[in-house]
Each structure stands twice: as structure tokens, then as C-alpha cells.
Backbone as CSV, one residue per row, in Angstrom:
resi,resn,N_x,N_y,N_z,CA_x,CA_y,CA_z,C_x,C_y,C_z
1,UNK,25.741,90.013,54.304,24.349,89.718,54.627,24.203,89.523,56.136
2,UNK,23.322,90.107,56.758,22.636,89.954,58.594,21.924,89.243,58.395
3,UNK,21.822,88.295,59.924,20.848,87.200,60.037,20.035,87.655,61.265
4,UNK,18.859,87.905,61.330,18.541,87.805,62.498,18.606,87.003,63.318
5,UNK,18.730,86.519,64.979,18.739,85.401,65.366,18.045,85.211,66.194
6,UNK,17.167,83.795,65.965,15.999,83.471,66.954,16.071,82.923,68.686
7,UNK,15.882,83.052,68.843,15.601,82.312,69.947,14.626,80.773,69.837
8,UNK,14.350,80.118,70.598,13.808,78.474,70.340,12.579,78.825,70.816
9,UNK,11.513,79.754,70.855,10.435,80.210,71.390,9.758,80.716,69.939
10,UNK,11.107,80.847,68.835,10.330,81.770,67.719,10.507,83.391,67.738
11,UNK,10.490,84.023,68.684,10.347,85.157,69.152,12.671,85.818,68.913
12,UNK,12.298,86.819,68.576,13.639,87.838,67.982,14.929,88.327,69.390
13,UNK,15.718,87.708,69.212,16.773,87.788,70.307,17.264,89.276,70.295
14,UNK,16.906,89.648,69.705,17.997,91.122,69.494,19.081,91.222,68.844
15,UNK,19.708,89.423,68.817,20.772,89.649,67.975,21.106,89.293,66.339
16,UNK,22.189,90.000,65.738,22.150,90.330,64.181,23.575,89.494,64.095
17,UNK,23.517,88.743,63.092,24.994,88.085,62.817,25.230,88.296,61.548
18,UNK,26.400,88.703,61.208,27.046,88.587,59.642,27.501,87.639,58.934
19,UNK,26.403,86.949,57.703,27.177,85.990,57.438,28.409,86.392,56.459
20,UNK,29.974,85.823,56.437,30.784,86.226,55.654,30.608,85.929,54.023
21,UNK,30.999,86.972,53.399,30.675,86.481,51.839,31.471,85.791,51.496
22,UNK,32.514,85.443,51.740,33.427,83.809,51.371,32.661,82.745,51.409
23,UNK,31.599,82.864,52.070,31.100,81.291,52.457,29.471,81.407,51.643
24,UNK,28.684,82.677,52.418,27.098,82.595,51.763,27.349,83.759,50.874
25,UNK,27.993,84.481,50.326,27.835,84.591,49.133,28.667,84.765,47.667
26,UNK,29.076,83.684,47.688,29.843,83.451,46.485,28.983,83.152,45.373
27,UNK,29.572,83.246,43.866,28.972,83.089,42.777,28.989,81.733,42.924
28,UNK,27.921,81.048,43.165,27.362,79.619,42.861,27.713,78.804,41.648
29,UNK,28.817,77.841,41.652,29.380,77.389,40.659,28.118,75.458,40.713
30,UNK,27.444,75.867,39.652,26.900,74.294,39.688,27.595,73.763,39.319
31,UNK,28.726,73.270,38.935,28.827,72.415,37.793,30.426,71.742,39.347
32,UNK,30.376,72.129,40.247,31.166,72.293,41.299,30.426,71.753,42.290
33,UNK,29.086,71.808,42.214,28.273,71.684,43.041,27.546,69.896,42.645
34,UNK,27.583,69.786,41.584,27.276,68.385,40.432,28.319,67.373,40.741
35,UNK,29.298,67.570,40.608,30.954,66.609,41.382,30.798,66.507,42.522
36,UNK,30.549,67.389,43.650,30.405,66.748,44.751,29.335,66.108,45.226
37,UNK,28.312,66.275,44.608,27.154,65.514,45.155,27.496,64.040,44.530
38,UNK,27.647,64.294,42.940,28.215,62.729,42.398,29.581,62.269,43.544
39,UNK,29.779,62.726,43.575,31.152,61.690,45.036,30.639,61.511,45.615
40,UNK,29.649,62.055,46.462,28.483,61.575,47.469,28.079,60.759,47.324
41,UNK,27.463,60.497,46.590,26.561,59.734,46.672,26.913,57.949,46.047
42,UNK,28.417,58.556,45.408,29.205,57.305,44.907,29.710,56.949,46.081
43,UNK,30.339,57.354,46.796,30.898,56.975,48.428,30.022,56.467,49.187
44,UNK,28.696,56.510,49.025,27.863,56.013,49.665,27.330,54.569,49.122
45,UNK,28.062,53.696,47.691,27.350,52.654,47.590,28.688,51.983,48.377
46,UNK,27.900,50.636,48.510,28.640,49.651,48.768,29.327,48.534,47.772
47,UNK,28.899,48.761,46.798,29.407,47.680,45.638,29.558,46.473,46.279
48,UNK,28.434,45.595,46.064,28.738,44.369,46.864,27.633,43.710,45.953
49,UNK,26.883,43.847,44.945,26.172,43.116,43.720,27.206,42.216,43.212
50,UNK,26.428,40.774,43.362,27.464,39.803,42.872,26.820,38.770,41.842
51,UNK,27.093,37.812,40.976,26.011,36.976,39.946,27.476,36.044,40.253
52,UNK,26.983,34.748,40.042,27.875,33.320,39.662,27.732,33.609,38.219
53,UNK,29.493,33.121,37.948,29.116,33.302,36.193,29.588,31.479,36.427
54,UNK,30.004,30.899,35.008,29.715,29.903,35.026,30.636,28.835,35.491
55,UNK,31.552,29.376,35.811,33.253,29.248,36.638,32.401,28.276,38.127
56,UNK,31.799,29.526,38.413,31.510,29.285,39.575,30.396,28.513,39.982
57,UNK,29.408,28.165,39.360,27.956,27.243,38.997,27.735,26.217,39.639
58,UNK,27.383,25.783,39.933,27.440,24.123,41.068,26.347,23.358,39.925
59,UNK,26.922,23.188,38.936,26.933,21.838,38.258,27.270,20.672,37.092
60,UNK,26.895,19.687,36.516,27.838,18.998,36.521,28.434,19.263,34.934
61,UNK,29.761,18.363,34.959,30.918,19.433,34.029,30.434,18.237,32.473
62,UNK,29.913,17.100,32.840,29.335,16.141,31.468,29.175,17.027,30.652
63,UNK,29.977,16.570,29.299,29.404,17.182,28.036,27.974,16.565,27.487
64,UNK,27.373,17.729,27.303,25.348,17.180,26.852,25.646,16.192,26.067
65,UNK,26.064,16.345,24.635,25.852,15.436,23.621,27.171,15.251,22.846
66,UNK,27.089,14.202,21.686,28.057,14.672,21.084,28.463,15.576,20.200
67,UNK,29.816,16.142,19.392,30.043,16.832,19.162,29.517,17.102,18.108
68,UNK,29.656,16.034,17.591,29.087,16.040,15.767,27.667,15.387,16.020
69,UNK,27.253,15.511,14.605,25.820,14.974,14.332,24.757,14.644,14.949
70,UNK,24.741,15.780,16.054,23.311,15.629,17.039,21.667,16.538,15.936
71,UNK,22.705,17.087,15.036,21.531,18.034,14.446,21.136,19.048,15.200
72,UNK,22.096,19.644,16.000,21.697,20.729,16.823,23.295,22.062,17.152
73,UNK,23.481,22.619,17.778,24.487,23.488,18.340,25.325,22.268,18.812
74,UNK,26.516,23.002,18.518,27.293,22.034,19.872,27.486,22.615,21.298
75,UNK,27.535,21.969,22.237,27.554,22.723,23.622,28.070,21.424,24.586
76,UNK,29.457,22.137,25.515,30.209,21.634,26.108,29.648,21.500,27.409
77,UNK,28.801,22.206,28.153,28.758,22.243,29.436,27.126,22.784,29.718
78,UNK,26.513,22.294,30.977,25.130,22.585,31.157,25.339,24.486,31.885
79,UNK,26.447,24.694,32.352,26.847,25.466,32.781,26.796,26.944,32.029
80,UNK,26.476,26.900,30.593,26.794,27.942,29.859,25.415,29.049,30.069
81,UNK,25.735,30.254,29.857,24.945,31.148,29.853,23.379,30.879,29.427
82,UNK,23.499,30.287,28.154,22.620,30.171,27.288,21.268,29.405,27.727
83,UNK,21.809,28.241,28.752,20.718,27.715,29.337,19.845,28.152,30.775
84,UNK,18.885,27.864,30.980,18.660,28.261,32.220,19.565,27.354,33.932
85,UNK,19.584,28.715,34.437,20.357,27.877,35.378,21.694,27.815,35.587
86,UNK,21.858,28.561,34.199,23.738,28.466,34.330,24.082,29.426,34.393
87,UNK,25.585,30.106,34.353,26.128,31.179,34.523,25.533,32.642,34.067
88,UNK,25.935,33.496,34.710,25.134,34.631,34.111,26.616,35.241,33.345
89,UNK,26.223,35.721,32.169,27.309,36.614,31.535,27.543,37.917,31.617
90,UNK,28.819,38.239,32.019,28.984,39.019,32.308,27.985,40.096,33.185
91,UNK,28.050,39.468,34.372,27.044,39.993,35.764,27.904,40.893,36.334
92,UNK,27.221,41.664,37.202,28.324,42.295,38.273,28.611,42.001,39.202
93,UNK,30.005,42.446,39.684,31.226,41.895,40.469,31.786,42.902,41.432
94,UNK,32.167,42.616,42.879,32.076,43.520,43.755,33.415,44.321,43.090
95,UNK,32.844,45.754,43.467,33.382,47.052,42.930,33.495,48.317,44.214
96,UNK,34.161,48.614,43.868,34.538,49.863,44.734,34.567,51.165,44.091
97,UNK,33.031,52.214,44.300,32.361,53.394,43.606,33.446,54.555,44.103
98,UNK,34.222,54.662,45.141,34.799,56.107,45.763,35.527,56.561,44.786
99,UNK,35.579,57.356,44.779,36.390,58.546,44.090,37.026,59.724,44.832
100,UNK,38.172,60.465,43.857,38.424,61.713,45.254,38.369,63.218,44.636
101,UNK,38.093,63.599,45.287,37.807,65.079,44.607,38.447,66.245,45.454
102,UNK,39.339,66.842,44.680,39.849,68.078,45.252,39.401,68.980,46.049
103,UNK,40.088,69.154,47.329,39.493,69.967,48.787,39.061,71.158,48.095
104,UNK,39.514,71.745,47.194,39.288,73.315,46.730,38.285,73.186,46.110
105,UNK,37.733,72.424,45.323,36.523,71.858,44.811,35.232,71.496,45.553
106,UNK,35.960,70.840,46.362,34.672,70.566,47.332,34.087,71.613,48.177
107,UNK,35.417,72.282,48.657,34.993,73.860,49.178,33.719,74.518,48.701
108,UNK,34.421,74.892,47.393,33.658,75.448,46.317,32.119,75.023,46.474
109,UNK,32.405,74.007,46.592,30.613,73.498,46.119,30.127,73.773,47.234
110,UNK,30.513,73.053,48.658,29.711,74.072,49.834,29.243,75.259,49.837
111,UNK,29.974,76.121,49.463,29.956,77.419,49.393,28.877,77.799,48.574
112,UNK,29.183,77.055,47.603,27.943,77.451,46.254,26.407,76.998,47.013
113,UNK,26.683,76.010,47.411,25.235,75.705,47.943,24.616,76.285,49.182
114,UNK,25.627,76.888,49.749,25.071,77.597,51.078,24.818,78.907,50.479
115,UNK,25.609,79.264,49.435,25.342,80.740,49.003,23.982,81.071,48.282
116,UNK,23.311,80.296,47.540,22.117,79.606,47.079,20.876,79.429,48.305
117,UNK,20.879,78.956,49.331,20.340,78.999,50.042,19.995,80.381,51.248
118,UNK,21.240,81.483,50.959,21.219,82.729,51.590,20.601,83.510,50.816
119,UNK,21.034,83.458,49.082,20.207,84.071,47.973,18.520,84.020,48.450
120,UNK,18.099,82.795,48.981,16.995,82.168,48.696,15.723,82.376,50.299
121,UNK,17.046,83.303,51.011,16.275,83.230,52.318,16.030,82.005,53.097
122,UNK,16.557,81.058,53.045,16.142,80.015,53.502,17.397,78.715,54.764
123,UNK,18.158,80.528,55.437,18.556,80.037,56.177,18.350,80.536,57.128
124,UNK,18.201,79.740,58.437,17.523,80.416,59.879,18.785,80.396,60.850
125,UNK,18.931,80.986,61.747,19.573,81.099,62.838,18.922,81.150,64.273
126,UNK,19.406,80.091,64.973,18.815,80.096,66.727,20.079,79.969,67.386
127,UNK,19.793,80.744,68.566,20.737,80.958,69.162,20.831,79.484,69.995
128,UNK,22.235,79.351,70.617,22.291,78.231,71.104,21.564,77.379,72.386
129,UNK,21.074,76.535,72.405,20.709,75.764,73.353,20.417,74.644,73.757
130,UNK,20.225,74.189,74.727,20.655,72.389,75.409,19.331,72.296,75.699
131,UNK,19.218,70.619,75.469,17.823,69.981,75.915,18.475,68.765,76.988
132,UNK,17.614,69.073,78.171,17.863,68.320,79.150,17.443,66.625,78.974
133,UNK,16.852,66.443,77.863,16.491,65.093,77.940,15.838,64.532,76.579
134,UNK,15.831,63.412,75.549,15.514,63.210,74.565,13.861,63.771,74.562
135,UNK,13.274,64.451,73.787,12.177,65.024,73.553,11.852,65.237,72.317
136,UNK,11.062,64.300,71.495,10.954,64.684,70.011,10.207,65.669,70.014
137,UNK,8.895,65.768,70.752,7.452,66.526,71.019,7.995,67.733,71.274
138,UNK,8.776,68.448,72.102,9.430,69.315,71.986,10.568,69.909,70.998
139,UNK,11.147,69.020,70.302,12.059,69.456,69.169,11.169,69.671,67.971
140,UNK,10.071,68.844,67.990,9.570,69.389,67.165,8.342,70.663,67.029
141,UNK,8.368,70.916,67.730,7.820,72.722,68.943,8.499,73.684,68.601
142,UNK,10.021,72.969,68.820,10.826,74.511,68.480,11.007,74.077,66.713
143,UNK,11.155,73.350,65.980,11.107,73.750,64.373,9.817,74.377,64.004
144,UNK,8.900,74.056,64.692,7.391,74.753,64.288,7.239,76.743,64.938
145,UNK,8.145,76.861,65.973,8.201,78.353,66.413,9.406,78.666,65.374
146,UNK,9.832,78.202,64.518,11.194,78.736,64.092,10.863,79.352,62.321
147,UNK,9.126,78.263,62.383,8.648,78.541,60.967,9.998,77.914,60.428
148,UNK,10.364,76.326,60.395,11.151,76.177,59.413,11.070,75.021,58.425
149,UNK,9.600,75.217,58.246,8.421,73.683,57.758,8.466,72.457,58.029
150,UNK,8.235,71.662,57.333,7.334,70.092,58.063,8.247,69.399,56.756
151,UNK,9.376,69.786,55.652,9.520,68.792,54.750,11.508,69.232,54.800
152,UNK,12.128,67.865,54.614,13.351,68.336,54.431,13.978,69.410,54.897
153,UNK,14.678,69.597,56.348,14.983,70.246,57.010,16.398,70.039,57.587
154,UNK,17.442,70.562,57.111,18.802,70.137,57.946,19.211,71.113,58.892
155,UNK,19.045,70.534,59.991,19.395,71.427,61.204,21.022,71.111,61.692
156,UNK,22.114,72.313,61.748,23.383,72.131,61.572,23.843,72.278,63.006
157,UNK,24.522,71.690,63.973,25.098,71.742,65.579,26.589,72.631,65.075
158,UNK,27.166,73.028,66.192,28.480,73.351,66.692,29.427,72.465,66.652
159,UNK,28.501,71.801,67.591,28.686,70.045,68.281,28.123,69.647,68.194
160,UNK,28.731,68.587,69.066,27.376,67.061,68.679,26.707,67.161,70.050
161,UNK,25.734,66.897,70.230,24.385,66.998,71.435,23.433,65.705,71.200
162,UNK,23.888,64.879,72.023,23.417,63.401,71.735,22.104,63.576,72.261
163,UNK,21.292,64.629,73.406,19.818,65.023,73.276,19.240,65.236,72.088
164,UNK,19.454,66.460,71.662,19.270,66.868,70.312,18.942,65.627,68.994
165,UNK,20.037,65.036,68.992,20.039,64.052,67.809,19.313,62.925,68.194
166,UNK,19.355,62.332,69.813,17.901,61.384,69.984,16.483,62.237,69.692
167,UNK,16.232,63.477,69.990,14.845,63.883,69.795,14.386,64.179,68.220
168,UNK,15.291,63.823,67.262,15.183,64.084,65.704,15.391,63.311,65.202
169,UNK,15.583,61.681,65.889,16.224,60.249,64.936,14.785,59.919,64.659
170,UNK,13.749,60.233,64.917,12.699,59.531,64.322,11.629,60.290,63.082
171,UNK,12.864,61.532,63.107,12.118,62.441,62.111,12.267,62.290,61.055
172,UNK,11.742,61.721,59.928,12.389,61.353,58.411,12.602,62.370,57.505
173,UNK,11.950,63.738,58.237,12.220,64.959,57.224,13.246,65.995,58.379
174,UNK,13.473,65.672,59.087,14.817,66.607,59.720,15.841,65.569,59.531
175,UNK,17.109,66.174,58.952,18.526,66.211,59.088,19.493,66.711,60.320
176,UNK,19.688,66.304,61.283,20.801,66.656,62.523,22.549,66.357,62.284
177,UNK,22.905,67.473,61.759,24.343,67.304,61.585,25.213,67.939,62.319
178,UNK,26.063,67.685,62.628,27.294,68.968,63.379,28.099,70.005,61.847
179,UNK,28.837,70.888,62.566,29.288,71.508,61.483,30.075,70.673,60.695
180,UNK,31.188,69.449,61.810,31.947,68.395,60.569,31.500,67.825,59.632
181,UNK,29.959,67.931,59.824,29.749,66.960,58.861,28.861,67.161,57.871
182,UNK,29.136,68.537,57.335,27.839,69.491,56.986,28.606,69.273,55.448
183,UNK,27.624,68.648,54.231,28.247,68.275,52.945,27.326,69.398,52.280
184,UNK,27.912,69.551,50.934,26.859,69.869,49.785,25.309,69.260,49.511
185,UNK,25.528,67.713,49.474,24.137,66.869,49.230,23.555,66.918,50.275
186,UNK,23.459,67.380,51.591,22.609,67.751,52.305,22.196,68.799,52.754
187,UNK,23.027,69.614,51.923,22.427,71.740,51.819,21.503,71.479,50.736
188,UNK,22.007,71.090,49.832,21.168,70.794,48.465,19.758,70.144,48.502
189,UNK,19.829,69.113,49.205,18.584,68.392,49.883,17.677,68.722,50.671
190,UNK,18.111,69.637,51.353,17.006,70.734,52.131,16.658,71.919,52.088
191,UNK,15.471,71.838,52.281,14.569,73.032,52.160,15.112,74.298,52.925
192,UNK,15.220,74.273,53.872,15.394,75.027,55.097,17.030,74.696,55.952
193,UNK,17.619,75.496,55.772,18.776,75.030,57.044,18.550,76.020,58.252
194,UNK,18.269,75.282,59.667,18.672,76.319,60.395,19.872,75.948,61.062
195,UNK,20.624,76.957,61.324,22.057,76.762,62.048,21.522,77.424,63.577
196,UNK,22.915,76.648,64.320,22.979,77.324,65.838,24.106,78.813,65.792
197,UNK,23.770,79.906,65.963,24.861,80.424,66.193,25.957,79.951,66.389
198,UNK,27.334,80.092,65.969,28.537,79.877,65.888,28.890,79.052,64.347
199,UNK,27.950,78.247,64.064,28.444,77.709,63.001,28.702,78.437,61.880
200,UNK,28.433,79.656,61.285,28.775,80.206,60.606,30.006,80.875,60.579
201,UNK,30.543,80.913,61.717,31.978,81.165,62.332,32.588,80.240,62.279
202,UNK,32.525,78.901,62.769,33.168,78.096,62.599,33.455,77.313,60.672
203,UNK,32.358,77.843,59.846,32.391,77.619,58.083,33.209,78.408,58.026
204,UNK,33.208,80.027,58.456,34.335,80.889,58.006,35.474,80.819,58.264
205,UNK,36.215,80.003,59.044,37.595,79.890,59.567,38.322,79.041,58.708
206,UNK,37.060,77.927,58.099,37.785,76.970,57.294,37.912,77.092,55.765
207,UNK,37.543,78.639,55.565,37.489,78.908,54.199,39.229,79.132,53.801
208,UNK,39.822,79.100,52.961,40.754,79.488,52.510,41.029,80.334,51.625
């Protein structure tokens, strides 16, 4: 598949890039593509939900009544679940969500999802270039000449360009990633990817 490649004006550079079919067009495995987003997004909690059960309760250990012949339940401690105020049963307890998932797998699912998105037309190419100074008003100039809409947008670097990524931190629907850090759940998540020239060279090297 050829990409045409833009220039940041909108307007047609002349140049044509090949994307390799190892990477945009492989048979799209969902079910490859479902595992890595679930690791995603499990790697991303913190497990840190905590409840006092009744161990832990701050109060006092007096038995209520006596054992026998109150005409009621017996109950050892104000502490127990049952009352208000006391332990919670079986609450949750800090946990650790990560999981690991096989590099060839995870491959896979990139692949599937970028290949999905080439199926779909909905990847752009601009050729490379530097912004002399944080400018949202202008970054967001060139996504509007690039036609690459107003909703969920992951725009992919070479590198990292700390201009670039200040003029898009206040955008809640652009994504600014470098190629390291380019996952499945955020191909999947956007509408539109445009890449800088080279990155598609640099996906193809790391295919195996």
C-alpha cells in the first residue's frame, strides 16, 4: 500500500511511501488485539482500594451482652460486620492488576490494529517537521490542513519533540506519542493516526 505524504500546509509533497505489509497489512487477528488492550488497561490500575475489616476497626473489644439468655443472637464484638460501623466483609485489599503477555502477541495485535486502520484509510502521513516554540493555535492549524478531524486523534513522533507535545497537552482529543510508545489501545482509540514520515520505517525494522 502507498501513502501519499503531506506536507503541514495540507497541500501534496510529491512524495509516495510504502507502507510494508508485515506491519499495515496483516490479517487482523481480534482476539490478539482483545489481550492486549486487556493488559493495558490492567497495567494501568493501581490497585490501591482498601476497606478496614474488623481486625482492624478502632473499637472497643467489650462483649455486648451475655452469652445466654439475652433473647436475642449472640454477638462477641461491636466490631462485627453485621453492625453498622464495623468491619466490612470481605472488602478489597491492595492488589496488583499487571499481567504479561507474549512479545509475539503483542506484536500481533499492533499490527492487527494498524492494519485495520490502513484497510480503513485512516492513516495520514506528514512529512517531518519542527516547531520553534509551544503553539497550540498553530498545531492545531496543521491537524485542520491535514483534514484529520476534531475527535480522537493519535499523532505518532520519530522522537520526542517537547514543542510538539507542549502545543497538544491541552488537547483532550489529540494523542502525542513517539514511535516507543505507540500501543494497540491507542491505535484502537483513534480515529485518525497521522504519522511523521519515518515511523513506518522505524515499525518495520521491529517486525520479526
Amino acid at each position: 500500500m502507498k501513502l501519499a505524504v503531506y506536507k503541514i500546509d495540507g497541500t501534496d509533497s510529491g512524495k509516495k511511501v510504502t507502507l510494508d505489509e508485515r506491519v499495515f497489512g496483516v490479517t487482523p487477528n481480534d482476539h490478539a488485539i482483545y489481550l492486549d488492550v486487556v493488559q493495558y488497561l490492567a497495567n494501568q490500575r493501581q490497585g490501591t482500594s482498601k476497606t478496614k475489616d474488623r481486625s482492624e476497626n478502632a473499637h472497643s473489644t467489650k462483649k455486648l451482652g451475655r452469652q445466654k439468655g439475652g433473647g436475642g443472637a449472640r454477638h462477641g464484638s461491636i466490631k462485627a460486620g453485621i453492625f453498622v460501623g464495623g468491619g466490612t466483609v470481605h472488602g478489597p485489599e491492595p492488589r496488583c492488576y499487571w499481567h504479561k503477555l507474549n512479545k509475539k502477541v503483542k506484536s500481533l495485535a499492533r499490527c492487527s490494529a494498524l492494519s485495520y486502520k490502513a484497510a480503513e484509510k485512516n492513516i495520514i502521513m506528514v512529512e517531518p517537521f519542527a516547531m520553534e516554540a509551544p503553539k497550540t493555535k498553530e498545531f492545531i492549524q496543521i491537524l485542520s490542513n491535514l483534514k484529520a478531524g476534531d475527535r480522537k486523534i493519535l499523532f505518532v513522533l520519530p522522537a520526542n519533540s517537547d514543542n510538539i507535545l507542549l502545543s497538544s497537552r491541552n488537547l483532550q482529543e489529540v494523542n502525542v506519542i513517539t514511535v516507543d510508545e505507540i500501543n494497540t489501545y491507542a491505535i484502537m482509540n483513534s480515529n485518525k493516526v497521522v504519522m511523521v514520515d519515518g515511523v513506518q520505517d522505524i515499525l518495520a525494522a521491529r517486525v520479526k
